[in-house]
PDB file of C-alpha atoms in Angstrom:
ATOM      1  CA  MET A   1      16.719  24.948 -14.789  1.00  0.00           C
ATOM      2  CA  ILE A   2      12.951  24.643 -14.956  1.00  0.00           C
ATOM      3  CA  THR A   3      11.012  25.607 -11.830  1.00  0.00           C
ATOM      4  CA  ARG A   4       8.508  23.468  -9.894  1.00  0.00           C
ATOM      5  CA  SER A   5       5.564  25.567 -11.119  1.00  0.00           C
ATOM      6  CA  GLU A   6       6.786  25.322 -14.739  1.00  0.00           C
ATOM      7  CA  MET A   7       7.027  21.528 -14.392  1.00  0.00           C
ATOM      8  CA  ILE A   8       3.485  21.351 -13.005  1.00  0.00           C
ATOM      9  CA  GLU A   9       2.203  23.525 -15.845  1.00  0.00           C
ATOM     10  CA  GLN A  10       3.865  21.242 -18.427  1.00  0.00           C
ATOM     11  CA  LEU A  11       2.682  18.061 -16.672  1.00  0.00           C
ATOM     12  CA  GLU A  12      -0.933  19.268 -16.572  1.00  0.00           C
ATOM     13  CA  THR A  13      -1.052  19.468 -20.392  1.00  0.00           C
ATOM     14  CA  ASN A  14       1.581  16.936 -21.543  1.00  0.00           C
ATOM     15  CA  THR A  15       3.204  13.601 -20.974  1.00  0.00           C
ATOM     16  CA  CYS A  16       6.726  14.263 -19.745  1.00  0.00           C
ATOM     17  CA  ARG A  17       9.924  12.271 -19.446  1.00  0.00           C
ATOM     18  CA  VAL A  18      11.752  12.840 -16.192  1.00  0.00           C
ATOM     19  CA  ILE A  19      15.178  11.385 -15.514  1.00  0.00           C
ATOM     20  CA  PHE A  20      16.241  11.734 -11.893  1.00  0.00           C
ATOM     21  CA  LYS A  21      18.511  10.256  -9.243  1.00  0.00           C
ATOM     22  CA  LYS A  22      16.678   8.111  -6.701  1.00  0.00           C
ATOM     23  CA  VAL A  23      17.488   8.333  -2.991  1.00  0.00           C
ATOM     24  CA  ASN A  24      19.680   5.207  -3.300  1.00  0.00           C
ATOM     25  CA  GLY A  25      21.695   6.834  -6.127  1.00  0.00           C
ATOM     26  CA  ASP A  26      20.180   4.849  -9.010  1.00  0.00           C
ATOM     27  CA  GLU A  27      19.007   6.801 -12.041  1.00  0.00           C
ATOM     28  CA  ARG A  28      15.325   6.504 -12.947  1.00  0.00           C
ATOM     29  CA  ASP A  29      13.691   7.283 -16.297  1.00  0.00           C
ATOM     30  CA  MET A  30       9.954   7.896 -15.886  1.00  0.00           C
ATOM     31  CA  MET A  31       7.123   8.883 -18.235  1.00  0.00           C
ATOM     32  CA  CYS A  32       4.609  10.806 -16.176  1.00  0.00           C
ATOM     33  CA  THR A  33       1.797  13.344 -16.268  1.00  0.00           C
ATOM     34  CA  LEU A  34      -0.782  15.303 -14.306  1.00  0.00           C
ATOM     35  CA  ARG A  35      -3.272  15.416 -17.216  1.00  0.00           C
ATOM     36  CA  SER A  36      -6.816  15.056 -15.897  1.00  0.00           C
ATOM     37  CA  ASP A  37      -7.812  12.804 -18.817  1.00  0.00           C
ATOM     38  CA  ILE A  38      -5.070  10.287 -17.896  1.00  0.00           C
ATOM     39  CA  VAL A  39      -4.821  10.463 -14.107  1.00  0.00           C
ATOM     40  CA  PRO A  40      -7.450   8.186 -12.529  1.00  0.00           C
ATOM     41  CA  ALA A  41     -10.123   9.741 -10.359  1.00  0.00           C
ATOM     42  CA  ALA A  42      -9.500   9.451  -6.632  1.00  0.00           C
ATOM     43  CA  THR A  43     -11.522   6.805  -4.838  1.00  0.00           C
ATOM     44  CA  LYS A  44     -12.166   6.084  -1.173  1.00  0.00           C
ATOM     45  CA  SER A  45     -10.294   2.781  -1.501  1.00  0.00           C
ATOM     46  CA  ASP A  46      -7.197   4.612  -2.726  1.00  0.00           C
ATOM     47  CA  PRO A  47      -4.915   4.817   0.348  1.00  0.00           C
ATOM     48  CA  ILE A  48      -3.345   8.087  -0.832  1.00  0.00           C
ATOM     49  CA  THR A  49      -6.726   9.833  -0.556  1.00  0.00           C
ATOM     50  CA  GLN A  50      -7.152   8.542   2.993  1.00  0.00           C
ATOM     51  CA  LYS A  51      -4.107  10.450   4.290  1.00  0.00           C
ATOM     52  CA  LYS A  52      -4.683  13.494   6.451  1.00  0.00           C
ATOM     53  CA  VAL A  53      -3.953  16.893   4.950  1.00  0.00           C
ATOM     54  CA  ARG A  54      -0.272  17.685   5.398  1.00  0.00           C
ATOM     55  CA  ASN A  55       2.110  20.452   4.489  1.00  0.00           C
ATOM     56  CA  ILE A  56       3.144  20.457   0.855  1.00  0.00           C
ATOM     57  CA  ASN A  57       6.803  19.601   0.466  1.00  0.00           C
ATOM     58  CA  GLU A  58       7.984  22.043  -2.202  1.00  0.00           C
ATOM     59  CA  GLU A  59      11.100  19.906  -2.796  1.00  0.00           C
ATOM     60  CA  VAL A  60       9.117  16.861  -3.988  1.00  0.00           C
ATOM     61  CA  LEU A  61       6.708  16.621  -6.920  1.00  0.00           C
ATOM     62  CA  PRO A  62       4.060  13.847  -6.998  1.00  0.00           C
ATOM     63  CA  VAL A  63       3.153  12.692 -10.526  1.00  0.00           C
ATOM     64  CA  TYR A  64       1.245   9.864 -12.186  1.00  0.00           C
ATOM     65  CA  ASP A  65       3.676   7.291 -13.661  1.00  0.00           C
ATOM     66  CA  ILE A  66       2.120   6.163 -16.951  1.00  0.00           C
ATOM     67  CA  LYS A  67       4.056   2.881 -17.278  1.00  0.00           C
ATOM     68  CA  ALA A  68       3.647   1.826 -13.636  1.00  0.00           C
ATOM     69  CA  GLU A  69       0.046   3.125 -13.611  1.00  0.00           C
ATOM     70  CA  GLY A  70       0.450   4.656 -10.185  1.00  0.00           C
ATOM     71  CA  TRP A  71       1.526   7.715  -8.243  1.00  0.00           C
ATOM     72  CA  ARG A  72       5.248   8.319  -7.811  1.00  0.00           C
ATOM     73  CA  SER A  73       7.287  11.339  -6.794  1.00  0.00           C
ATOM     74  CA  PHE A  74      10.728  12.768  -7.349  1.00  0.00           C
ATOM     75  CA  ARG A  75      12.910  15.345  -5.640  1.00  0.00           C
ATOM     76  CA  LEU A  76      13.342  18.493  -7.701  1.00  0.00           C
ATOM     77  CA  ASP A  77      17.019  18.810  -6.775  1.00  0.00           C
ATOM     78  CA  LYS A  78      17.681  15.307  -8.201  1.00  0.00           C
ATOM     79  CA  VAL A  79      16.241  15.922 -11.698  1.00  0.00           C
ATOM     80  CA  VAL A  80      18.794  15.214 -14.428  1.00  0.00           C
ATOM     81  CA  SER A  81      16.476  15.854 -17.390  1.00  0.00           C
ATOM     82  CA  PHE A  82      12.882  17.053 -17.900  1.00  0.00           C
ATOM     83  CA  SER A  83      11.244  17.017 -21.356  1.00  0.00           C
ATOM     84  CA  CYS A  84       7.669  16.942 -22.598  1.00  0.00           C
ATOM     85  CA  SER A  85       5.934  15.817 -25.782  1.00  0.00           C
TER      86      SER A  85
END
């Protein structure tokens, strides 16, 4: 299975398809990325940038959902499939 750091490396240069099980058990198919030319710049009005610094949860990976045009996250232990184009 691909590691968290390998996923981040792929997401920083590609658009990736992640299929994972949500907390409620539903399966989710998401096109996402961490590419700097796609991810919008942080703004003061963005509530996610207003949060205090917190410990990084190594079990969860935040990504930019291309279709929803917003930040989403998934649990690494719930990934069914991870592929990049």
